XYZ file of C-alpha atoms in Angstrom:
399
model
C -83.676 17.774 19.600
C -86.358 19.730 21.389
C -86.412 23.504 20.832
C -84.795 25.496 23.587
C -87.349 26.448 26.222
C -87.712 30.054 27.225
C -86.162 30.139 30.669
C -88.004 31.852 33.475
C -86.059 34.159 35.743
C -87.407 33.581 39.278
C -84.337 35.119 40.932
C -84.715 38.368 39.051
C -88.468 38.430 39.686
C -87.957 37.999 43.443
C -85.253 40.678 43.418
C -87.571 43.118 41.680
C -90.238 42.583 44.323
C -87.720 43.123 47.117
C -86.493 46.349 45.554
C -90.074 47.573 45.436
C -90.529 46.866 49.152
C -87.271 47.902 50.923
C -88.752 47.361 54.374
C -89.172 43.675 53.555
C -85.427 43.411 52.987
C -84.687 44.743 56.428
C -87.173 42.382 58.015
C -86.146 39.243 56.115
C -82.429 39.777 55.458
C -81.536 37.789 58.521
C -83.394 34.784 57.143
C -81.620 34.854 53.747
C -78.392 32.998 53.000
C -75.399 35.312 53.350
C -74.389 34.940 49.678
C -77.907 35.806 48.508
C -78.160 38.826 50.762
C -74.745 40.059 49.640
C -75.659 39.596 45.977
C -78.831 41.611 46.485
C -76.942 44.355 48.246
C -74.401 44.564 45.434
C -77.159 44.572 42.832
C -78.716 47.593 44.495
C -75.388 49.349 45.045
C -74.646 52.426 42.914
C -70.952 51.649 43.325
C -71.435 48.156 41.892
C -73.327 49.563 38.933
C -70.655 52.208 38.310
C -67.932 49.542 38.446
C -69.887 47.377 36.020
C -70.211 50.273 33.552
C -66.481 50.978 33.754
C -65.580 47.359 33.107
C -68.179 47.142 30.341
C -66.594 50.134 28.571
C -63.181 48.469 28.825
C -64.574 45.263 27.383
C -66.357 47.020 24.530
C -63.232 48.971 23.610
C -61.061 45.834 23.620
C -63.632 43.830 21.719
C -64.067 46.530 19.064
C -60.312 46.621 18.489
C -60.221 42.851 18.176
C -63.194 42.733 15.804
C -61.501 45.288 13.569
C -58.307 43.208 13.484
C -60.187 39.933 12.966
C -62.384 41.466 10.277
C -59.338 42.550 8.304
C -57.779 39.091 8.703
C -60.840 37.195 7.464
C -61.320 39.648 4.614
C -57.796 38.827 3.486
C -58.656 35.103 3.717
C -61.605 35.647 1.372
C -59.541 37.810 -0.980
C -56.792 35.194 -1.224
C -59.380 32.473 -1.860
C -60.872 34.453 -4.742
C -57.389 34.944 -6.141
C -56.634 31.199 -6.013
C -59.908 30.384 -7.739
C -59.116 32.856 -10.504
C -55.619 31.407 -10.975
C -57.024 27.894 -11.200
C -59.496 28.960 -13.841
C -56.572 30.345 -15.822
C -54.480 27.210 -15.145
C -51.837 29.169 -13.256
C -49.656 27.688 -10.519
C -50.640 28.286 -6.877
C -47.819 29.462 -4.607
C -47.403 30.345 -0.934
C -48.170 33.960 -1.775
C -51.708 32.877 -2.598
C -52.417 32.026 1.064
C -52.569 33.982 4.288
C -49.598 32.618 6.245
C -50.397 34.058 9.673
C -52.760 32.511 12.187
C -56.077 34.225 13.016
C -55.994 36.782 15.831
C -57.207 35.489 19.193
C -59.156 37.687 21.594
C -57.190 38.096 24.834
C -58.914 41.119 26.367
C -61.205 41.300 29.381
C -64.363 39.214 29.535
C -67.756 40.829 29.314
C -68.729 41.725 32.891
C -71.947 40.524 34.482
C -74.534 43.210 35.047
C -75.318 43.356 38.804
C -78.719 44.912 38.117
C -81.695 42.939 36.775
C -81.764 42.900 32.996
C -85.065 43.953 31.439
C -86.999 41.152 29.851
C -86.618 41.143 26.033
C -89.564 42.476 24.058
C -89.582 39.346 21.935
C -88.806 35.796 23.128
C -85.566 34.305 21.846
C -85.842 32.538 18.508
C -86.375 28.839 18.993
C -83.981 26.431 17.303
C -85.463 24.023 14.801
C -85.687 20.428 15.898
C -83.188 18.087 14.241
C -84.961 15.060 12.768
C -83.788 11.655 13.979
C -84.268 8.232 12.428
C -87.825 7.890 13.750
C -88.744 11.223 12.125
C -87.240 10.161 8.801
C -89.187 6.910 8.798
C -92.411 8.710 9.667
C -91.843 11.238 6.873
C -91.185 8.452 4.338
C -94.409 6.755 5.376
C -96.497 9.939 5.243
C -95.148 11.473 2.039
C -94.207 8.410 -0.034
C -96.170 5.624 1.696
C -92.876 3.790 1.933
C -90.767 2.109 4.608
C -87.068 1.590 3.862
C -85.954 -2.036 3.886
C -83.680 -2.281 6.914
C -80.894 -4.899 6.969
C -81.344 -8.020 9.068
C -78.001 -7.288 10.718
C -75.181 -4.759 10.729
C -72.955 -7.230 8.896
C -75.489 -7.463 6.061
C -75.309 -3.711 5.497
C -71.512 -3.679 5.689
C -71.293 -6.434 3.084
C -73.694 -4.595 0.795
C -71.693 -1.389 1.171
C -68.403 -3.210 0.533
C -69.766 -4.746 -2.688
C -70.992 -1.411 -4.024
C -67.884 0.529 -2.945
C -65.444 -1.999 -4.418
C -67.380 -2.171 -7.695
C -67.285 1.634 -7.917
C -63.498 1.718 -7.504
C -63.127 2.728 -3.860
C -60.395 0.824 -2.069
C -60.851 -1.046 1.188
C -58.371 1.333 2.827
C -60.334 4.422 1.733
C -63.697 3.035 2.824
C -62.561 1.582 6.143
C -60.407 4.508 7.241
C -63.046 7.121 6.378
C -65.626 5.005 8.231
C -63.222 4.827 11.172
C -62.856 8.602 11.264
C -66.521 9.449 10.748
C -68.029 6.918 13.172
C -65.163 6.357 15.584
C -64.663 2.824 14.294
C -67.777 1.423 15.931
C -70.755 3.117 14.258
C -73.683 1.259 12.721
C -75.306 2.019 9.376
C -77.931 4.165 11.119
C -75.611 6.015 13.534
C -76.446 9.729 13.729
C -74.107 12.543 14.684
C -74.411 13.201 18.402
C -76.165 9.904 19.138
C -73.126 7.712 19.430
C -70.589 6.789 22.065
C -73.107 7.554 24.795
C -74.532 10.709 23.202
C -78.246 11.272 23.637
C -79.036 14.273 21.401
C -78.593 14.613 17.653
C -76.380 17.535 16.695
C -76.969 17.246 12.940
C -78.769 15.109 10.388
C -75.517 13.304 9.465
C -76.180 9.555 9.334
C -74.273 6.428 8.438
C -70.745 5.322 7.656
C -69.871 8.537 5.830
C -72.259 10.776 7.763
C -74.565 12.074 5.035
C -76.585 15.194 5.807
C -80.110 15.585 4.458
C -78.693 17.952 1.844
C -76.098 15.362 0.786
C -78.813 12.782 0.265
C -81.079 15.121 -1.699
C -78.158 16.189 -3.885
C -77.032 12.623 -4.562
C -80.581 11.545 -5.388
C -80.828 14.475 -7.815
C -77.458 13.898 -9.473
C -77.100 10.106 -9.288
C -80.755 9.099 -9.140
C -80.890 7.688 -12.661
C -77.908 5.463 -11.898
C -79.514 4.331 -8.637
C -82.738 3.443 -10.460
C -80.721 1.492 -13.019
C -78.926 -0.452 -10.275
C -82.202 -1.378 -8.604
C -83.772 -2.316 -11.937
C -80.924 -4.762 -12.566
C -81.553 -6.300 -9.142
C -85.279 -6.534 -9.849
C -84.622 -8.526 -13.035
C -83.136 -11.308 -10.900
C -86.122 -11.514 -8.547
C -89.610 -12.953 -8.708
C -92.735 -13.139 -6.606
C -93.051 -10.970 -3.507
C -89.378 -9.810 -3.527
C -89.820 -8.603 -7.120
C -92.991 -6.733 -6.225
C -91.264 -5.070 -3.263
C -88.333 -4.016 -5.444
C -90.652 -2.641 -8.131
C -92.434 -0.647 -5.432
C -89.089 0.680 -4.149
C -88.051 1.711 -7.670
C -91.323 3.604 -8.162
C -90.799 5.476 -4.887
C -87.185 6.236 -5.779
C -88.283 7.703 -9.113
C -90.695 10.023 -7.301
C -87.907 11.097 -4.970
C -85.618 11.771 -7.931
C -88.309 13.917 -9.523
C -88.688 15.947 -6.328
C -84.936 16.399 -5.912
C -84.664 17.545 -9.523
C -87.562 19.983 -9.243
C -85.092 22.710 -8.241
C -81.811 23.895 -9.794
C -78.830 21.624 -9.114
C -77.417 23.846 -6.379
C -76.497 23.062 -2.786
C -78.653 25.887 -1.406
C -81.694 24.620 -3.298
C -81.149 21.049 -2.157
C -80.703 22.318 1.381
C -84.151 23.893 1.259
C -85.697 20.571 0.266
C -83.643 18.754 2.902
C -85.143 21.005 5.565
C -88.689 19.804 4.806
C -90.514 16.592 5.755
C -90.294 15.542 2.100
C -86.526 15.963 2.309
C -86.472 13.938 5.515
C -88.325 11.196 3.631
C -85.648 11.200 0.936
C -82.975 11.071 3.645
C -84.622 7.925 5.012
C -83.171 6.094 2.004
C -79.765 6.043 3.746
C -81.315 3.293 5.902
C -82.407 1.106 2.987
C -80.322 -2.012 2.308
C -80.381 -1.373 -1.466
C -80.187 2.418 -1.739
C -78.201 3.172 1.423
C -74.927 1.575 0.224
C -75.244 3.473 -3.072
C -75.610 6.772 -1.213
C -72.718 6.052 1.160
C -70.462 5.029 -1.731
C -71.243 8.001 -3.935
C -70.691 10.410 -1.062
C -66.996 9.483 -1.390
C -66.937 8.598 -5.072
C -68.039 12.061 -6.159
C -64.904 13.457 -4.498
C -62.700 10.983 -6.363
C -64.395 11.864 -9.646
C -64.103 15.588 -8.911
C -60.355 15.265 -8.287
C -59.863 13.344 -11.516
C -61.872 15.895 -13.475
C -59.553 18.594 -12.134
C -56.536 16.690 -13.402
C -55.517 15.061 -10.104
C -54.791 11.478 -11.126
C -52.864 10.207 -8.077
C -54.975 7.984 -5.794
C -56.341 9.925 -2.848
C -55.252 8.778 0.591
C -58.050 8.184 3.061
C -57.084 11.351 4.976
C -57.128 13.409 1.773
C -60.486 11.933 0.812
C -61.774 12.796 4.269
C -60.698 16.428 3.834
C -62.849 16.581 0.698
C -65.636 14.756 2.505
C -65.559 17.232 5.393
C -64.909 20.558 3.687
C -66.409 20.065 0.239
C -64.708 18.974 -2.944
C -63.334 22.338 -4.075
C -61.898 23.336 -0.708
C -60.648 19.830 0.000
C -58.881 19.591 -3.341
C -57.121 22.865 -2.529
C -55.485 21.095 0.416
C -54.965 17.786 -1.377
C -53.049 19.287 -4.292
C -50.727 21.256 -2.017
C -47.073 20.079 -1.850
C -45.921 18.845 1.556
C -43.610 21.822 2.089
C -46.557 24.183 1.661
C -48.831 22.047 3.822
C -46.479 22.632 6.743
C -46.747 26.412 6.399
C -50.317 27.134 5.325
C -52.794 27.708 8.203
C -56.046 25.770 8.175
C -57.920 29.061 8.462
C -57.442 29.516 4.707
C -60.097 26.862 4.112
C -62.859 28.107 6.404
C -65.293 30.919 6.848
C -64.768 32.760 10.130
C -67.831 31.345 11.918
C -67.029 27.799 10.859
C -63.417 28.073 11.937
C -64.206 29.528 15.343
C -66.559 26.598 16.015
C -63.983 24.004 14.955
C -61.570 23.217 17.808
C -59.771 20.556 15.738
C -58.846 23.010 12.979
C -57.808 25.585 15.583
C -55.661 23.162 17.561
C -54.092 21.543 14.481
C -53.641 24.836 12.708
C -51.728 23.949 9.543
C -52.741 21.695 6.675
C -49.992 19.215 7.556
C -51.073 19.027 11.201
C -54.731 18.591 10.260
C -53.952 15.749 7.867
C -51.632 14.143 10.425
C -54.232 14.154 13.199
C -56.805 12.761 10.764
C -54.436 9.933 9.853
C -53.682 9.283 13.520
C -57.345 9.046 14.406
C -57.927 6.710 11.483
C -55.001 4.530 12.621
C -56.420 4.189 16.119
C -60.050 3.671 15.141
C -59.273 1.162 12.381
C -58.461 -1.371 15.103
C -61.932 -1.174 16.638
C -64.603 -3.857 16.059
C -66.777 -1.993 13.546
C -63.812 -1.087 11.345
C -62.476 -4.638 11.437
C -65.917 -5.936 10.513
C -66.102 -3.584 7.530
C -62.581 -4.511 6.406
C -63.559 -8.194 6.489
C -66.602 -7.426 4.320
C -64.397 -6.402 1.383
């Protein structure tokens, strides 16, 4: 994604010149479109400016009242979350009283009015957004920093079969793998599908790639935590090869070991892995999601770590695909909070309990399906529909 360009303001510039030369307005007003001339007249009108200031004051007053109410609400969300975490550490039961049971306040006041006068240019240009790396960037980074090119599959079916073998051997069920794939990719995504560049999209909206949509940080974290196991799996494959294929696998193992060392050069914390993931070296590590040998391991362990986390917390019942997806989307701790909730509570607890304010306000699905039960239901429904699409059927057949 290209950084946002700093937009010029030709209309405002022309208006400023006209205000400096009032006689020109009188001479040329007849040649201007009526709407433009009227807009200029309003912009220069003291009455329009006074009306704008009145409406702005109304907006600011309403918005301040809302922000105070919303701030108190989201503070209570955080307080309840801390209380639940403390109770879990002490092995105490979680009840409805441990959640905020009202929905977040919604702003319903006046909109911010448009200033009829030219706004002064900002002293500093707006901060440019960082470009989101796409597959070509990942491959270039792998080549530059590790002198390595991931081994791409000869076909989509080859990758699906490799993923199915690894997932089944690890204990994931066909239903879990296929339904999560159906939700994450819409039931048609390829192994290299990137968030935003699918179903006609043309611009990446995140670094999430593949069947289970791994972010760069996910990949760095998995390489750090599961890297030794990945190296062992590749070493076992290498023992069955000879000649050029064996040399290529040995080369891949050496590169993977270097990536593991880099990923482990920082504390095992999400924030630290995120920093690496935001560098070209992290992009190079992320390129391994495209490799026919390492990619299926990464996709499998993205889900398997959630299963293991749930078991470690004493949750022995098999996770449904929708429950596994909640952990996949929101993180293991937050997801398990929803998963372990009885159905009666799921129908009453708002989804806002599992988000930060900014994340919730950017999530129309969580807002629209605003209880845990509704969110799980819509996830299941989407999985049902997408599981009948060609990519999902192809993955199911690979198991």
